[in-house]
mmCIF file of C-alpha atoms in Angstrom:
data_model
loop_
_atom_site.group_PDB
_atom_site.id
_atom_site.type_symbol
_atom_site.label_atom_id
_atom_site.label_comp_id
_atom_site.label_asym_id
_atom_site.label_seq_id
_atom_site.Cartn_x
_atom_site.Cartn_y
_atom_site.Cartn_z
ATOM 1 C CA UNK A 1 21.946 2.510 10.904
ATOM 2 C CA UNK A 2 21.361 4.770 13.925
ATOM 3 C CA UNK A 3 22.812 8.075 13.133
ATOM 4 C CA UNK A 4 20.882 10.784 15.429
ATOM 5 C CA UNK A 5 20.173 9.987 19.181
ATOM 6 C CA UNK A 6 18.999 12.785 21.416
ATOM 7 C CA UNK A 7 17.136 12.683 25.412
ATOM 8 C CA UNK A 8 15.248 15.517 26.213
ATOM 9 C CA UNK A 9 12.639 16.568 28.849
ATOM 10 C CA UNK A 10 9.232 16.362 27.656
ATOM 11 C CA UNK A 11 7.972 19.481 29.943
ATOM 12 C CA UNK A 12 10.103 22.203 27.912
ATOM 13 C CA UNK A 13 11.861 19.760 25.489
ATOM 14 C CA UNK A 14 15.346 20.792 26.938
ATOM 15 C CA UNK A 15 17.887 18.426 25.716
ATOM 16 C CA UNK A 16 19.638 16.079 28.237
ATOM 17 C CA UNK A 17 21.707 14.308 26.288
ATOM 18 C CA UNK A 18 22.377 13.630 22.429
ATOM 19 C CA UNK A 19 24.908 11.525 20.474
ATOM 20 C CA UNK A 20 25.438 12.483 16.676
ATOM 21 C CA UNK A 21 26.996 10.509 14.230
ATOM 22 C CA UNK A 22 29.812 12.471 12.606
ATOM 23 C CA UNK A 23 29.038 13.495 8.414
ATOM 24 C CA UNK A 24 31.785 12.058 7.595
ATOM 25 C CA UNK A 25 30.516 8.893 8.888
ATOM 26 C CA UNK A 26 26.715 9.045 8.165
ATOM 27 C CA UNK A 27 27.536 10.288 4.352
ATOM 28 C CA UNK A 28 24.852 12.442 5.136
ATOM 29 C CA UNK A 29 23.959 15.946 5.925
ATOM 30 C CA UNK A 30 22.386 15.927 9.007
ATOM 31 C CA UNK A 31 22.197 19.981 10.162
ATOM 32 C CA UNK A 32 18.056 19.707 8.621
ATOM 33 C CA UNK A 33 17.512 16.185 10.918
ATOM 34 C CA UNK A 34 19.022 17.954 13.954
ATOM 35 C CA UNK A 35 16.882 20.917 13.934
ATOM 36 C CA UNK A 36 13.977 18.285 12.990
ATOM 37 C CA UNK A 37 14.724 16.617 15.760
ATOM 38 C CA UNK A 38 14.585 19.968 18.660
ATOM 39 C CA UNK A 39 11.977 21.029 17.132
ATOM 40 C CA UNK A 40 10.039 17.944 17.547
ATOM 41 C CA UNK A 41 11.299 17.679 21.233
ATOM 42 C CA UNK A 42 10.030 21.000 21.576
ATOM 43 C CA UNK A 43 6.090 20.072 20.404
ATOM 44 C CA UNK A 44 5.988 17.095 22.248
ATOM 45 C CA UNK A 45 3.851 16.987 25.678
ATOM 46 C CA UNK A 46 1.999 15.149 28.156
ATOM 47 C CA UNK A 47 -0.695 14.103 25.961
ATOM 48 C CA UNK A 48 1.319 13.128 22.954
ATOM 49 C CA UNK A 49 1.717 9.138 22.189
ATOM 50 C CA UNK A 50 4.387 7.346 24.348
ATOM 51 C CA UNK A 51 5.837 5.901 21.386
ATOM 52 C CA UNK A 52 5.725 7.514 17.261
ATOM 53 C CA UNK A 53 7.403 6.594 14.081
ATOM 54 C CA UNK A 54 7.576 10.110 12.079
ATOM 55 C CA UNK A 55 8.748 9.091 8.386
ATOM 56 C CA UNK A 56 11.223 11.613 7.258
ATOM 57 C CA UNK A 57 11.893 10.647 3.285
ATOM 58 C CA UNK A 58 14.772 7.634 3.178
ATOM 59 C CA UNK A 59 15.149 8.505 7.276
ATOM 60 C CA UNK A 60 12.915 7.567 10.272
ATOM 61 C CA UNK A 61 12.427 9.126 13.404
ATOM 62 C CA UNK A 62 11.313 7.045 16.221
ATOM 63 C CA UNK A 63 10.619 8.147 19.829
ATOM 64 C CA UNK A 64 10.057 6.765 23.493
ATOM 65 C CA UNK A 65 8.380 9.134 26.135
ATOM 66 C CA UNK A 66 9.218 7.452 29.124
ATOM 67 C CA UNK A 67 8.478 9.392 33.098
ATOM 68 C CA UNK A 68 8.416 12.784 31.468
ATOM 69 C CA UNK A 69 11.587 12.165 29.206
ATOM 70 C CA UNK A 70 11.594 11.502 25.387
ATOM 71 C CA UNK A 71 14.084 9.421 23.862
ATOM 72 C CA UNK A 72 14.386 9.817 19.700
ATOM 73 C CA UNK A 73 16.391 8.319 17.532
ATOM 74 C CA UNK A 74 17.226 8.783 13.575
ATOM 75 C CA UNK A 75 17.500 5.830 11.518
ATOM 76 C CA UNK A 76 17.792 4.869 8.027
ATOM 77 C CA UNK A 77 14.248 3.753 6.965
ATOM 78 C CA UNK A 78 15.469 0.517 6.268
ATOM 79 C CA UNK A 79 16.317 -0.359 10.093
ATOM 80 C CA UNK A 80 13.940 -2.398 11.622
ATOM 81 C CA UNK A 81 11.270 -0.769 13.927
ATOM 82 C CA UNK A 82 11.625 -3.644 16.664
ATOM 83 C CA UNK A 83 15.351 -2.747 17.006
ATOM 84 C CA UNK A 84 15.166 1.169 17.142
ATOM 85 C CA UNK A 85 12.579 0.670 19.758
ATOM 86 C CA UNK A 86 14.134 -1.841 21.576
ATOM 87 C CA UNK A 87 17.428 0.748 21.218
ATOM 88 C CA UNK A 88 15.240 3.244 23.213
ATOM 89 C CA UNK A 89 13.964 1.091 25.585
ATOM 90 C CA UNK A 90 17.278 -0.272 26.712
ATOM 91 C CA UNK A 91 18.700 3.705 26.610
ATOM 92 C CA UNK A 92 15.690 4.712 28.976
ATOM 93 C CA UNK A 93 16.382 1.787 31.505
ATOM 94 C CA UNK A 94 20.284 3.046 32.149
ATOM 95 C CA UNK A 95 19.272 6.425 31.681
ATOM 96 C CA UNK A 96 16.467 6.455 34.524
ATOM 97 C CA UNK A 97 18.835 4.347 37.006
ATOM 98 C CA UNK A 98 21.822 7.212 36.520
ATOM 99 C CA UNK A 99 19.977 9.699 36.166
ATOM 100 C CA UNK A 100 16.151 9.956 36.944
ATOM 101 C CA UNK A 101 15.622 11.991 40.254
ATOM 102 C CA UNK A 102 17.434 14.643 38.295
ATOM 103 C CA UNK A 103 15.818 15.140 35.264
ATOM 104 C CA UNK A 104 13.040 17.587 36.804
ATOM 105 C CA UNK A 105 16.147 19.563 38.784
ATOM 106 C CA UNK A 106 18.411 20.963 35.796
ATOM 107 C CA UNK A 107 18.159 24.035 34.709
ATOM 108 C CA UNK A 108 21.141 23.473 31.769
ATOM 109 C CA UNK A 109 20.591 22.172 28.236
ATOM 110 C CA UNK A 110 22.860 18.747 27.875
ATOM 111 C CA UNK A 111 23.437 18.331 31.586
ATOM 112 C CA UNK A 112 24.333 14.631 30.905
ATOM 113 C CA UNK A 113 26.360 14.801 28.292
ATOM 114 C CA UNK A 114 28.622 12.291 29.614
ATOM 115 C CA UNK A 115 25.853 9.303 28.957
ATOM 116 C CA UNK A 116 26.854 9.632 24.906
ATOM 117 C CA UNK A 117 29.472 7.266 26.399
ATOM 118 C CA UNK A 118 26.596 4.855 27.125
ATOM 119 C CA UNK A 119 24.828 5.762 23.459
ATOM 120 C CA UNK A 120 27.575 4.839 21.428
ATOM 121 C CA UNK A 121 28.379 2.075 23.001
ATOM 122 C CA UNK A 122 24.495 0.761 22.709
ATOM 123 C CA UNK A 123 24.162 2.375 19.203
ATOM 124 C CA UNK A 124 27.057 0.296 18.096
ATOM 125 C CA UNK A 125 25.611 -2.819 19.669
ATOM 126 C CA UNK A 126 22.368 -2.288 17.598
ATOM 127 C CA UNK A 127 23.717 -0.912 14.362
ATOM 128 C CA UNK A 128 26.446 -3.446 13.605
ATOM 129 C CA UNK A 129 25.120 -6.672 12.098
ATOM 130 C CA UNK A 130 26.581 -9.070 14.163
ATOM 131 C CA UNK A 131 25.456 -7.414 17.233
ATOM 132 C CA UNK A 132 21.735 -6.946 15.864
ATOM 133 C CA UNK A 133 22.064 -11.396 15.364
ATOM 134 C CA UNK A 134 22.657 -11.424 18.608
ATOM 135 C CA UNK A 135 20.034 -9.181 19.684
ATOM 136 C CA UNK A 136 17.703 -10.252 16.883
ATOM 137 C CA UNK A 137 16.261 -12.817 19.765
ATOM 138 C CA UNK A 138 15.923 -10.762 22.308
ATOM 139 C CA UNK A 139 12.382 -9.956 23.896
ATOM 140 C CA UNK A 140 11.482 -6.465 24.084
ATOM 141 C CA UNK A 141 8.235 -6.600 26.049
ATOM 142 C CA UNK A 142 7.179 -3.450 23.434
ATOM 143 C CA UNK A 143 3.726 -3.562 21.966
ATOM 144 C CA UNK A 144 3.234 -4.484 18.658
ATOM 145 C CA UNK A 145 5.261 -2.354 16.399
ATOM 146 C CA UNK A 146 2.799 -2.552 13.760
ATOM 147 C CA UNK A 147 0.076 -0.697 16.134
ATOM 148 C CA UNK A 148 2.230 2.131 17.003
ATOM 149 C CA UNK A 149 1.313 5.442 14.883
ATOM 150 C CA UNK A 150 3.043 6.716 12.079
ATOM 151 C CA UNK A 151 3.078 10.464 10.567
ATOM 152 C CA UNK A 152 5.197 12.326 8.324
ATOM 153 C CA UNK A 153 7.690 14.656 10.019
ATOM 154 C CA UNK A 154 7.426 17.286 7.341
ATOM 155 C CA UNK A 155 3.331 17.548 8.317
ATOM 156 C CA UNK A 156 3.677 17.631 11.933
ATOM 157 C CA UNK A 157 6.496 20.443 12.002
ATOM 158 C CA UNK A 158 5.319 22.966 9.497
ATOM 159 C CA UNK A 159 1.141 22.394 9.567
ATOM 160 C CA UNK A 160 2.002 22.782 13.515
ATOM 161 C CA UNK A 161 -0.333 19.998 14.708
ATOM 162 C CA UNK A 162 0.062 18.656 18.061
ATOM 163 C CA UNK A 163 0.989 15.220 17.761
ATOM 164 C CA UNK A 164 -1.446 14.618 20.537
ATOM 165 C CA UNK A 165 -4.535 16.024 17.900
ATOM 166 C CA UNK A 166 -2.711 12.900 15.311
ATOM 167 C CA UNK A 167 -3.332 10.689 17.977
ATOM 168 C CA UNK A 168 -6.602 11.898 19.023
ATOM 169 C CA UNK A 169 -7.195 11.541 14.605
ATOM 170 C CA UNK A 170 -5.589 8.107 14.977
ATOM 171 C CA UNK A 171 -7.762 6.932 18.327
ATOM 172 C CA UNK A 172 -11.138 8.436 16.220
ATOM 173 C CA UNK A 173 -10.453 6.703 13.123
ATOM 174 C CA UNK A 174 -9.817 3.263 14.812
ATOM 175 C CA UNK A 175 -13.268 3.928 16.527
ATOM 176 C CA UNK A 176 -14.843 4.551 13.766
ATOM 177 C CA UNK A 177 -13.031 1.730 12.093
ATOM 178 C CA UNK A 178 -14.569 -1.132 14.680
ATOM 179 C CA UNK A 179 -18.277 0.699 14.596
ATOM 180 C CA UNK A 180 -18.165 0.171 10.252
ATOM 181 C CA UNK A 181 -16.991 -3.638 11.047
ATOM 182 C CA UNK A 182 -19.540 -3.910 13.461
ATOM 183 C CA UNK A 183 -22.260 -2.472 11.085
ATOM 184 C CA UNK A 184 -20.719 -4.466 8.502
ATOM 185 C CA UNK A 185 -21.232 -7.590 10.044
ATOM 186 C CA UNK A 186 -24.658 -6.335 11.624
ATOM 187 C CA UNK A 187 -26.076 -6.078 8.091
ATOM 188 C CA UNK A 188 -24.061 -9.381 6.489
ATOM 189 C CA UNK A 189 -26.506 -11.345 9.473
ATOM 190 C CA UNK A 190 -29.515 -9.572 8.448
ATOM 191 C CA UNK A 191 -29.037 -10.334 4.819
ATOM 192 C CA UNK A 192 -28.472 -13.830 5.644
ATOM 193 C CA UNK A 193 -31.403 -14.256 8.077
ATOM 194 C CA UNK A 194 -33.321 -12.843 4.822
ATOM 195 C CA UNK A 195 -31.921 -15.297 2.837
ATOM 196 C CA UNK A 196 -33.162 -18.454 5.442
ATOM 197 C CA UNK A 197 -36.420 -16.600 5.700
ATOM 198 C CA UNK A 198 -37.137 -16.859 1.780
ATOM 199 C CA UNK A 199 -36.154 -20.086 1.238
ATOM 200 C CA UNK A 200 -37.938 -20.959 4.132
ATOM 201 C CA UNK A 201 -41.239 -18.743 2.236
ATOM 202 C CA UNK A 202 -40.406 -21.039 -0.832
ATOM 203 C CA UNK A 203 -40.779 -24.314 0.491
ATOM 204 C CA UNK A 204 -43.989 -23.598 2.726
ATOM 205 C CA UNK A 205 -45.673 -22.578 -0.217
ATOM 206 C CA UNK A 206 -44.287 -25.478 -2.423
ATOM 207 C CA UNK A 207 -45.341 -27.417 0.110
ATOM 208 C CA UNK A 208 -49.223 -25.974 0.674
ATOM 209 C CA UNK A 209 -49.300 -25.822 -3.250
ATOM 210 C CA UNK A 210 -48.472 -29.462 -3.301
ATOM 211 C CA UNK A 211 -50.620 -30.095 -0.548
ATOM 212 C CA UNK A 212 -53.542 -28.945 -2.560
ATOM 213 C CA UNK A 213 -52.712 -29.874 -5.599
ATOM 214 C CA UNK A 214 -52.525 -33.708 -4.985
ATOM 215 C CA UNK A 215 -55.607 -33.615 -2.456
#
């Protein structure tokens, strides 16, 4: 289930527009998620990763930065990844065509309020399990899912790390990760040329020996 949706500007994190699924509803209280969520908006910038899964106990946040706007979504941590970020891609297509030459202009928080008409309409479209058989075919053009990086909310809000330094952590560790493999498999073909080499010792001298021996 998708029960938090907010669209805010990446340059100040001002929110555009938000859709919030009622208590009642969610079974949930969702007054910590929502302040979570601003606060996120708030550290995000132009060098933070275009797309983030932030693990949030049995919730998930998942977020889109898209021509200077970030779209973020709360789900149950059970929803699949594919659909919440196929959710956000679809919400940043209509919400670029209505709305994109004015993102930069406003100067009020919520200025398109009226496109939670759009988000519950889409929200309902993913979150309902017929709709998400329908959809379950549909082809997102995202990256992999599996590469995009994860963190924990909790870290990234109180330690006060940029989420641009995670990714930084995350694009250092994969280096590092390919130079070990490369290493790795550096040293596995030295230790099998060493192998060759002293069987190939072995047999010369077996051979001399014999040679020898017999002559």
């Amino acid at each position: 289930m998708i029960v938090l949706t907010i669209i805010a500007r990446v340059a100040d994190g001002m929110p555009l527009a938000a859709s919030i699924q009622d208590d009642d509803q969610s079974g949930r209280d969702l007054q910590q998620y929502q302040s979570q969520a601003k606060q996120l908006c708030r550290k995000l910038n132009a060098q933070s990763p275009d797309r983030c899964t932030l693990e949030a106990g049995v919730m998930n946040f998942h977020y889109l930065i898209e021509q200077g706007v970030c779209y973020l979504s709360l789900c149950e941590a059970s929803f699949p990844k594919k659909m919440a970020f196929a959710y956000l891609e679809d919400l940043h297509r209509e919400f670029y065509e209505q709305y994109g030459r004015r993102v930069q202009t406003v100067t009020r928080p919520y200025s398109f309020i009226e496109f939670d008409t759009y988000i519950q309409k889409t929200k309902k479209s993913y979150s309902d399990s017929r709709g998400r058989r329908n959809l379950g075919s549909i082809n997102t053009e995202l990256q992999d899912v599996q590469r995009i990086m994860v963190a924990n909310i909790e870290e990234v809000l109180q330690r006060g790390e940029a989420l641009s330094a995670l990714d930084t952590k995350a694009s250092n560790l994969s280096s590092l990760s390919k130079k070990y493999r490369s290493d790795a498999k550096y040293l596995n073909t030295r230790s099998t040329y060493a192998k060759v080499a002293a069987v190939a010792v072995f047999f010369v001298t077996l051979i001399i020996y014999v040679r020898f021996w017999w002559l």
